[in-house]
């Protein structure tokens, strides 16, 4: 039986199949492989292409959190396959600032505090042209936590948004690293560098998107 963190009681319980409950279902980060089989991921958005449905999840470094009311409505075969990744560690049950923002629980005046990747995904989903582009591209994007994910992330963000990093007045080493990431030239990165270069790429991509949709 899938375990759910009950927000009101602050403890785990069995999942309930009523939309009246307010719980959070938690899975290990490894469950991304299952989510991608059924849905197209755009940051904290999940897209069901066949059913034209979009719902929010919270992808973090070590946990993926899905609201219980959302989870119980998903495909039974998906629920069955992802169940083995269910975790119940209270220390990991913290929804991100980005998730609250996308839920509309943080005012637009606080937008400057939201990370650029979240803003990219919000634009990709809410603008009709970019949404069509993303769904046609058909490959998931989520913030990376290791080197292999960083390479994949960099290429996909660049494929989608085509931001310019060559003609800009950036330092030569910075251009070299971005070129290596986008084109798959192998380099090793520390955890700090993975986050740093992912954010750099997001900032460049966000500037390009804002230019396109100004």
XYZ file of N, CA and C in Angstrom:
642
model
N 0.842 -1.198 0.000
C 0.000 0.000 0.000
C 0.882 1.255 0.000
N 0.575 2.174 -0.898
C 1.335 3.426 -0.975
C 1.091 4.262 0.279
N 2.190 4.794 0.824
C 2.126 5.642 1.999
C 2.118 7.119 1.582
N 1.318 7.895 2.317
C 1.114 9.313 2.026
C 1.390 10.124 3.283
N 2.044 11.265 3.104
C 2.264 12.159 4.243
C 1.023 13.020 4.426
N 0.372 12.867 5.563
C -0.834 13.634 5.865
C -0.419 14.989 6.442
N -0.725 16.056 5.713
C -0.278 17.394 6.105
C -0.888 17.815 7.440
N -2.145 17.493 7.641
C -2.830 17.908 8.875
C -2.301 17.167 10.090
N -2.141 15.850 9.977
C -1.695 15.043 11.121
C -0.176 14.951 11.237
N 0.528 15.384 10.193
C 1.985 15.376 10.162
C 2.566 13.984 10.407
N 1.985 13.022 9.712
C 2.461 11.642 9.803
C 2.041 10.904 8.545
N 2.624 9.719 8.348
C 2.298 8.928 7.162
C 1.116 8.009 7.432
N 0.356 7.744 6.379
C -0.804 6.866 6.441
C -0.970 6.194 5.082
N -1.903 5.235 4.993
C -2.225 4.619 3.714
C -2.906 5.632 2.800
N -2.667 5.502 1.504
C -3.290 6.389 0.542
C -4.810 6.234 0.577
N -5.504 7.339 0.362
C -6.959 7.322 0.334
C -7.424 7.686 -1.071
N -8.509 7.083 -1.516
C -9.006 7.350 -2.858
C -10.182 8.307 -2.851
N -10.093 9.289 -1.978
C -11.075 10.357 -1.956
C -10.363 11.684 -2.109
N -10.927 12.573 -2.898
C -10.289 13.859 -3.161
C -10.393 14.813 -1.975
N -11.050 14.371 -0.904
C -11.178 15.222 0.281
C -9.894 15.256 1.099
N -9.012 14.292 0.884
C -7.793 14.219 1.685
C -6.698 15.132 1.143
N -5.887 15.619 2.058
C -4.857 16.588 1.706
C -3.494 16.023 2.092
N -3.004 15.071 1.287
C -1.728 14.441 1.588
C -0.737 14.620 0.457
N 0.489 14.183 0.712
C 1.563 14.257 -0.277
C 2.168 12.875 -0.451
N 2.288 12.444 -1.702
C 2.883 11.148 -2.003
C 4.330 11.390 -2.421
N 5.258 10.693 -1.805
C 6.679 10.931 -2.034
C 7.343 9.729 -2.706
N 8.205 10.028 -3.670
C 8.936 8.989 -4.383
C 10.409 9.368 -4.467
N 11.250 8.367 -4.584
C 12.680 8.641 -4.760
C 12.918 9.275 -6.124
N 14.017 9.947 -6.253
C 14.362 10.618 -7.512
C 14.428 9.631 -8.674
N 14.772 8.382 -8.403
C 14.855 7.352 -9.449
C 13.532 7.145 -10.177
N 12.443 7.561 -9.569
C 11.130 7.350 -10.183
C 10.919 8.206 -11.425
N 11.826 9.146 -11.688
C 11.726 9.956 -12.917
C 11.639 9.060 -14.144
N 12.375 7.956 -14.135
C 12.369 7.050 -15.288
C 10.971 6.509 -15.570
N 10.194 6.287 -14.520
C 8.818 5.808 -14.693
C 7.917 6.957 -15.154
N 8.059 8.107 -14.542
C 7.229 9.265 -14.911
C 7.399 9.592 -16.388
N 8.650 9.539 -16.874
C 8.918 9.860 -18.278
C 8.282 8.868 -19.251
N 8.031 7.657 -18.793
C 7.392 6.661 -19.663
C 5.943 7.030 -19.968
N 5.311 7.743 -19.035
C 3.890 8.044 -19.159
C 3.599 9.511 -19.471
N 4.495 10.393 -19.044
C 4.231 11.827 -19.152
C 5.457 12.574 -19.667
N 5.202 13.747 -20.207
C 6.263 14.650 -20.642
C 6.504 15.635 -19.503
N 7.737 15.696 -19.025
C 8.067 16.539 -17.878
C 8.653 17.868 -18.350
N 8.127 18.949 -17.786
C 8.687 20.284 -18.029
C 8.861 20.937 -16.663
N 10.008 20.704 -16.044
C 10.223 21.197 -14.687
C 9.266 20.531 -13.714
N 8.401 21.313 -13.090
C 7.417 20.760 -12.156
C 6.072 20.460 -12.825
N 6.007 20.654 -14.123
C 4.796 20.312 -14.866
C 4.914 18.905 -15.449
N 3.811 18.177 -15.432
C 3.708 16.903 -16.138
C 2.595 17.035 -17.170
N 2.862 16.571 -18.374
C 1.894 16.692 -19.458
C 1.499 15.308 -19.940
N 0.198 15.057 -19.916
C -0.362 13.837 -20.491
C -0.824 14.208 -21.896
N -0.005 13.891 -22.884
C -0.269 14.314 -24.258
C -1.581 13.727 -24.774
N -1.804 12.455 -24.538
C -2.988 11.794 -25.083
C -4.274 12.366 -24.511
N -4.264 12.649 -23.214
C -5.485 13.127 -22.557
C -5.520 14.641 -22.421
N -4.492 15.310 -22.948
C -4.421 16.775 -22.908
C -4.612 17.303 -21.492
N -3.874 16.705 -20.590
C -3.972 17.056 -19.183
C -2.612 17.507 -18.669
N -2.591 18.547 -17.865
C -1.358 19.049 -17.258
C -1.547 19.091 -15.750
N -0.573 18.570 -15.006
C -0.647 18.624 -13.551
C 0.737 18.907 -12.982
N 0.764 19.333 -11.729
C 2.017 19.719 -11.080
C 2.543 18.626 -10.155
N 3.865 18.442 -10.205
C 4.583 17.630 -9.236
C 5.755 18.483 -8.743
N 6.446 18.020 -7.743
C 7.583 18.788 -7.206
C 8.847 17.924 -7.279
N 9.666 18.184 -8.294
C 10.907 17.424 -8.471
C 12.034 18.123 -7.720
N 12.573 17.462 -6.718
C 13.671 18.000 -5.931
C 14.899 17.098 -6.078
N 15.963 17.421 -5.357
C 17.215 16.676 -5.507
C 17.085 15.198 -5.141
N 16.359 14.914 -4.067
C 16.305 13.539 -3.573
C 14.892 12.973 -3.505
N 13.911 13.755 -3.833
C 12.528 13.303 -3.701
C 11.659 13.952 -4.770
N 10.617 13.237 -5.161
C 9.589 13.781 -6.036
C 8.273 13.687 -5.280
N 7.588 14.817 -5.160
C 6.363 14.884 -4.373
C 5.171 15.155 -5.285
N 4.119 14.362 -5.095
C 2.892 14.517 -5.879
C 1.724 14.697 -4.905
N 0.913 15.734 -5.075
C -0.270 15.872 -4.217
C -1.160 14.632 -4.322
N -1.662 14.179 -3.198
C -2.486 12.966 -3.182
C -3.708 13.098 -4.089
N -4.340 14.278 -4.063
C -5.543 14.484 -4.873
C -5.257 14.373 -6.364
N -4.029 14.688 -6.747
C -3.612 14.529 -8.147
C -3.275 13.072 -8.432
N -2.529 12.471 -7.531
C -2.011 11.120 -7.750
C -3.111 10.082 -7.942
N -4.167 10.154 -7.162
C -5.202 9.121 -7.231
C -5.980 9.157 -8.549
N -5.836 10.234 -9.309
C -6.541 10.348 -10.588
C -5.691 9.892 -11.773
N -4.448 9.516 -11.510
C -3.554 9.114 -12.587
C -3.827 7.672 -13.008
N -3.238 7.293 -14.132
C -3.490 5.977 -14.718
C -3.103 4.843 -13.754
N -3.959 3.854 -13.583
C -3.665 2.730 -12.667
C -2.346 2.017 -12.996
N -2.038 1.873 -14.274
C -0.790 1.195 -14.638
C 0.424 2.012 -14.208
N 0.302 3.334 -14.273
C 1.381 4.208 -13.797
C 1.537 4.078 -12.286
N 0.429 4.133 -11.571
C 0.455 4.016 -10.110
C 1.088 2.694 -9.684
N 0.737 1.631 -10.370
C 1.289 0.316 -10.039
C 2.796 0.265 -10.272
N 3.246 0.895 -11.361
C 4.669 0.821 -11.700
C 5.533 1.702 -10.803
N 4.996 2.818 -10.361
C 5.811 3.757 -9.573
C 5.779 3.422 -8.073
N 4.889 2.544 -7.678
C 4.703 2.244 -6.250
C 5.995 1.808 -5.561
N 6.837 1.061 -6.241
C 8.062 0.546 -5.611
C 9.044 1.653 -5.237
N 8.840 2.866 -5.775
C 9.720 3.996 -5.463
C 9.170 4.852 -4.321
N 8.027 4.477 -3.781
C 7.399 5.226 -2.699
C 8.303 5.254 -1.465
N 8.517 6.441 -0.915
C 9.342 6.582 0.289
C 8.545 7.318 1.352
N 8.915 7.112 2.610
C 8.213 7.778 3.705
C 9.232 8.239 4.740
N 9.853 9.339 4.402
C 10.846 9.975 5.258
C 10.385 11.414 5.509
N 9.980 11.704 6.730
C 9.408 13.017 7.054
C 10.371 14.161 6.746
N 11.664 13.907 6.851
C 12.647 14.967 6.626
C 12.661 15.447 5.173
N 12.145 14.635 4.248
C 12.147 14.996 2.831
C 10.853 15.668 2.367
N 9.868 15.743 3.269
C 8.558 16.260 2.864
C 8.501 17.772 3.062
N 9.055 18.491 2.104
C 9.020 19.947 2.110
C 8.793 20.416 0.673
N 7.650 20.999 0.406
C 7.373 21.496 -0.938
C 8.256 22.703 -1.237
N 8.692 22.808 -2.479
C 9.617 23.865 -2.871
C 8.906 25.199 -3.103
N 9.689 26.261 -3.068
C 9.183 27.606 -3.365
C 8.608 27.645 -4.777
N 9.281 26.961 -5.717
C 8.825 26.927 -7.112
C 7.444 26.291 -7.228
N 7.226 25.212 -6.476
C 5.936 24.530 -6.521
C 4.825 25.455 -6.034
N 5.060 26.138 -4.918
C 4.056 27.071 -4.399
C 3.787 28.197 -5.405
N 4.845 28.659 -6.065
C 4.672 29.716 -7.068
C 3.790 29.240 -8.214
N 4.070 28.060 -8.737
C 3.295 27.537 -9.864
C 1.867 27.194 -9.454
N 1.648 26.929 -8.179
C 0.312 26.676 -7.662
C -0.484 27.976 -7.493
N 0.189 29.100 -7.686
C -0.477 30.387 -7.537
C -0.582 30.859 -6.106
N 0.245 30.289 -5.226
C 0.188 30.649 -3.810
C 1.239 31.678 -3.424
N 1.975 32.161 -4.421
C 2.951 33.235 -4.210
C 2.650 34.314 -5.228
N 2.563 35.532 -4.783
C 2.162 36.635 -5.646
C 3.161 36.921 -6.760
N 2.657 37.497 -7.851
C 3.506 37.842 -8.987
C 4.590 38.851 -8.602
N 4.336 39.626 -7.550
C 5.341 40.595 -7.109
C 6.580 39.910 -6.535
N 6.454 38.617 -6.214
C 7.579 37.850 -5.691
C 8.304 37.092 -6.794
N 7.983 37.409 -8.041
C 8.519 36.656 -9.169
C 10.047 36.699 -9.233
N 10.642 37.795 -8.781
C 12.101 37.919 -8.858
C 12.811 36.906 -7.964
N 12.101 36.301 -7.018
C 12.691 35.295 -6.142
C 12.617 33.885 -6.729
N 11.893 33.746 -7.828
C 11.709 32.430 -8.445
C 12.896 32.129 -9.353
N 13.388 30.899 -9.333
C 14.556 30.543 -10.130
C 14.226 30.576 -11.626
N 15.230 30.843 -12.466
C 14.982 30.995 -13.908
C 14.430 29.757 -14.594
N 14.789 28.561 -14.104
C 14.268 27.358 -14.748
C 12.751 27.252 -14.567
N 12.270 27.582 -13.382
C 10.821 27.567 -13.139
C 10.113 28.555 -14.057
N 10.711 29.727 -14.249
C 10.111 30.736 -15.123
C 10.133 30.291 -16.580
N 11.186 29.580 -16.977
C 11.244 29.018 -18.337
C 10.081 28.043 -18.537
N 9.914 27.142 -17.595
C 8.863 26.125 -17.723
C 7.480 26.755 -17.705
N 7.293 27.759 -16.875
C 6.003 28.459 -16.829
C 5.681 29.067 -18.192
N 6.681 29.681 -18.812
C 6.483 30.270 -20.137
C 6.216 29.203 -21.184
N 6.981 28.107 -21.136
C 6.807 27.032 -22.110
C 5.398 26.444 -22.055
N 4.836 26.374 -20.871
C 3.510 25.786 -20.710
C 2.398 26.778 -21.053
N 2.567 28.020 -20.658
C 1.464 28.975 -20.746
C 1.381 29.740 -22.068
N 2.478 29.777 -22.822
C 2.447 30.432 -24.130
C 2.131 29.386 -25.194
N 1.120 29.641 -26.001
C 0.643 28.637 -26.953
C 1.725 28.188 -27.932
N 2.510 29.129 -28.437
C 3.542 28.790 -29.424
C 4.630 27.936 -28.793
N 5.099 28.339 -27.611
C 6.173 27.580 -26.955
C 5.674 26.224 -26.473
N 4.412 26.148 -26.062
C 3.845 24.867 -25.641
C 3.799 23.889 -26.814
N 3.376 24.381 -27.968
C 3.338 23.538 -29.167
C 4.744 23.080 -29.538
N 5.715 23.982 -29.409
C 7.109 23.642 -29.699
C 7.610 22.556 -28.762
N 7.317 22.702 -27.466
C 7.793 21.748 -26.473
C 7.169 20.372 -26.674
N 5.874 20.324 -26.868
C 5.202 19.029 -27.025
C 5.605 18.350 -28.329
N 5.891 19.139 -29.351
C 6.380 18.564 -30.606
C 7.787 18.003 -30.427
N 8.609 18.726 -29.674
C 9.968 18.264 -29.367
C 9.900 16.927 -28.626
N 9.004 16.825 -27.661
C 8.676 15.549 -27.042
C 9.712 14.948 -26.112
N 10.593 15.776 -25.553
C 11.603 15.272 -24.616
C 11.520 16.055 -23.310
N 11.594 15.347 -22.207
C 11.443 15.966 -20.893
C 12.649 16.828 -20.520
N 12.378 17.856 -19.715
C 13.449 18.669 -19.129
C 13.181 18.820 -17.628
N 14.202 18.564 -16.835
C 14.110 18.755 -15.391
C 15.497 19.130 -14.895
N 15.546 19.866 -13.777
C 16.813 20.410 -13.303
C 17.766 19.283 -12.916
N 19.011 19.333 -13.392
C 19.958 18.222 -13.204
C 20.607 18.192 -11.828
N 20.985 16.970 -11.413
C 21.710 16.819 -10.145
C 23.028 16.060 -10.335
N 23.287 15.556 -11.542
C 24.569 14.900 -11.804
C 25.045 15.274 -13.210
N 26.253 14.856 -13.541
C 26.871 15.279 -14.807
C 26.097 14.798 -16.029
N 25.656 13.554 -16.024
C 24.926 13.039 -17.183
C 23.623 13.797 -17.390
N 22.928 14.120 -16.291
C 21.701 14.914 -16.405
C 21.999 16.327 -16.878
N 23.130 16.889 -16.468
C 23.499 18.235 -16.900
C 23.707 18.299 -18.402
N 24.389 17.294 -18.960
C 24.603 17.255 -20.413
C 23.272 17.168 -21.151
N 22.399 16.295 -20.687
C 21.098 16.120 -21.329
C 20.267 17.395 -21.219
N 20.270 17.983 -20.044
C 19.538 19.214 -19.775
C 20.021 20.347 -20.682
N 21.324 20.507 -20.776
C 21.907 21.592 -21.570
C 21.523 21.480 -23.042
N 21.634 20.286 -23.572
C 21.309 20.073 -24.984
C 19.836 20.326 -25.253
N 18.974 19.814 -24.376
C 17.540 19.962 -24.614
C 17.075 21.408 -24.473
N 17.602 22.127 -23.484
C 17.238 23.536 -23.329
C 17.686 24.329 -24.559
N 18.893 24.039 -25.030
C 19.388 24.753 -26.213
C 18.614 24.358 -27.463
N 18.303 23.094 -27.615
C 17.497 22.655 -28.758
C 16.165 23.396 -28.810
N 15.554 23.568 -27.651
C 14.233 24.179 -27.576
C 14.264 25.689 -27.775
N 15.236 26.352 -27.183
C 15.190 27.809 -27.107
C 16.228 28.493 -28.004
N 17.290 27.769 -28.361
C 18.291 28.296 -29.296
C 18.871 29.643 -28.840
N 19.231 29.730 -27.568
C 19.854 30.950 -27.061
C 21.280 31.085 -27.602
N 21.731 32.304 -27.710
C 23.049 32.596 -28.282
C 24.095 32.702 -27.170
N 25.141 31.931 -27.272
C 26.237 32.038 -26.313
C 27.574 32.252 -27.020
N 27.575 32.187 -28.343
C 28.803 32.326 -29.117
C 29.165 33.789 -29.362
N 28.209 34.562 -29.841
C 28.509 35.951 -30.209
C 28.484 36.906 -29.019
N 27.986 36.447 -27.884
C 27.931 37.302 -26.698
C 29.333 37.560 -26.140
N 29.439 38.621 -25.352
C 30.727 39.009 -24.782
C 30.958 38.282 -23.455
N 31.095 36.954 -23.543
C 31.372 36.150 -22.361
C 32.848 35.742 -22.370
N 33.328 35.340 -21.199
C 34.699 34.859 -21.123
C 34.857 33.595 -21.963
N 36.058 33.438 -22.508
C 36.316 32.313 -23.420
C 36.059 30.971 -22.750
N 36.469 30.811 -21.499
C 36.280 29.533 -20.802
C 34.792 29.235 -20.613
N 34.015 30.265 -20.312
C 32.580 30.086 -20.127
C 31.938 29.584 -21.423
N 32.322 30.183 -22.544
C 31.801 29.743 -23.844
C 32.221 28.305 -24.138
N 33.453 27.987 -23.790
C 33.967 26.637 -24.038
C 33.170 25.592 -23.259
N 32.879 25.911 -21.991
C 32.134 24.964 -21.156
C 30.715 24.794 -21.674
N 30.060 25.892 -22.023
C 28.703 25.786 -22.567
C 28.698 24.987 -23.863
N 29.677 25.220 -24.694
C 29.766 24.485 -25.956
C 29.959 22.989 -25.699
N 30.787 22.673 -24.710
C 31.029 21.270 -24.361
C 29.748 20.611 -23.860
N 29.001 21.323 -23.042
C 27.761 20.775 -22.489
C 26.714 20.552 -23.573
N 26.556 21.519 -24.438
C 25.518 21.450 -25.468
C 25.854 20.409 -26.527
N 27.137 20.271 -26.821
C 27.548 19.364 -27.890
C 28.097 18.025 -27.396
N 28.077 17.825 -26.078
C 28.416 16.514 -25.541
C 29.891 16.201 -25.446
N 30.763 17.228 -25.341
C 32.199 16.979 -25.138
C 32.420 16.723 -23.656
N 32.914 15.554 -23.321
C 32.915 15.123 -21.921
C 33.840 15.950 -21.035
N 33.272 16.402 -19.906
C 34.016 17.070 -18.840
C 33.441 16.589 -17.518
N 34.220 16.719 -16.468
C 33.734 16.369 -15.140
C 33.354 17.638 -14.374
N 32.283 17.542 -13.596
C 31.804 18.700 -12.849
C 31.505 18.308 -11.407
N 31.780 19.215 -10.498
C 31.405 19.018 -9.097
C 29.916 19.326 -8.946
N 29.366 18.984 -7.801
C 27.947 19.275 -7.541
C 27.678 20.773 -7.630
N 28.605 21.563 -7.121
C 28.462 23.018 -7.192
C 28.461 23.490 -8.646
N 29.363 22.947 -9.452
C 29.453 23.357 -10.855
C 28.226 22.926 -11.658
N 27.677 21.763 -11.340
C 26.463 21.302 -12.029
C 25.346 22.318 -11.828
N 25.144 22.725 -10.585
C 24.095 23.702 -10.282
C 24.419 25.056 -10.924
N 25.671 25.454 -10.846
C 26.092 26.749 -11.382
C 25.849 26.840 -12.883
N 26.317 25.846 -13.643
C 26.188 25.927 -15.104
C 24.756 25.684 -15.560
N 24.005 24.886 -14.826
C 22.585 24.709 -15.160
C 21.848 26.038 -14.999
N 22.143 26.758 -13.930
C 21.509 28.059 -13.718
C 21.968 29.070 -14.770
N 23.245 29.031 -15.133
C 23.733 29.935 -16.178
C 22.992 29.711 -17.494
N 22.829 28.445 -17.846
C 22.110 28.100 -19.080
C 20.659 28.559 -18.988
N 20.059 28.369 -17.836
C 18.669 28.798 -17.653
C 18.523 30.309 -17.789
N 19.485 31.035 -17.261
C 19.410 32.490 -17.339
C 19.499 32.963 -18.784
N 20.392 32.354 -19.554
C 20.509 32.699 -20.974
C 19.233 32.340 -21.737
N 18.692 31.180 -21.437
C 17.471 30.724 -22.107
C 16.281 31.601 -21.733
N 16.192 31.992 -20.465
C 15.085 32.840 -20.027
C 15.136 34.199 -20.706
N 16.329 34.767 -20.822
C 16.478 36.053 -21.516
C 16.004 35.954 -22.968
N 16.329 34.844 -23.609
C 15.895 34.625 -24.999
C 14.382 34.482 -25.074
N 13.791 33.747 -24.149
C 12.340 33.576 -24.140
C 11.631 34.915 -23.908
N 12.131 35.686 -22.951
C 11.504 36.978 -22.649
C 11.624 37.926 -23.829
N 12.716 37.804 -24.562
C 12.895 38.595 -25.787
C 11.881 38.179 -26.849
N 11.675 36.863 -26.977
C 10.742 36.344 -27.981
C 9.298 36.713 -27.683
N 8.950 36.758 -26.394
C 7.551 36.978 -26.015
C 7.329 38.315 -25.334
N 8.230 39.249 -25.588
C 8.088 40.605 -24.991
C 6.842 41.300 -25.548
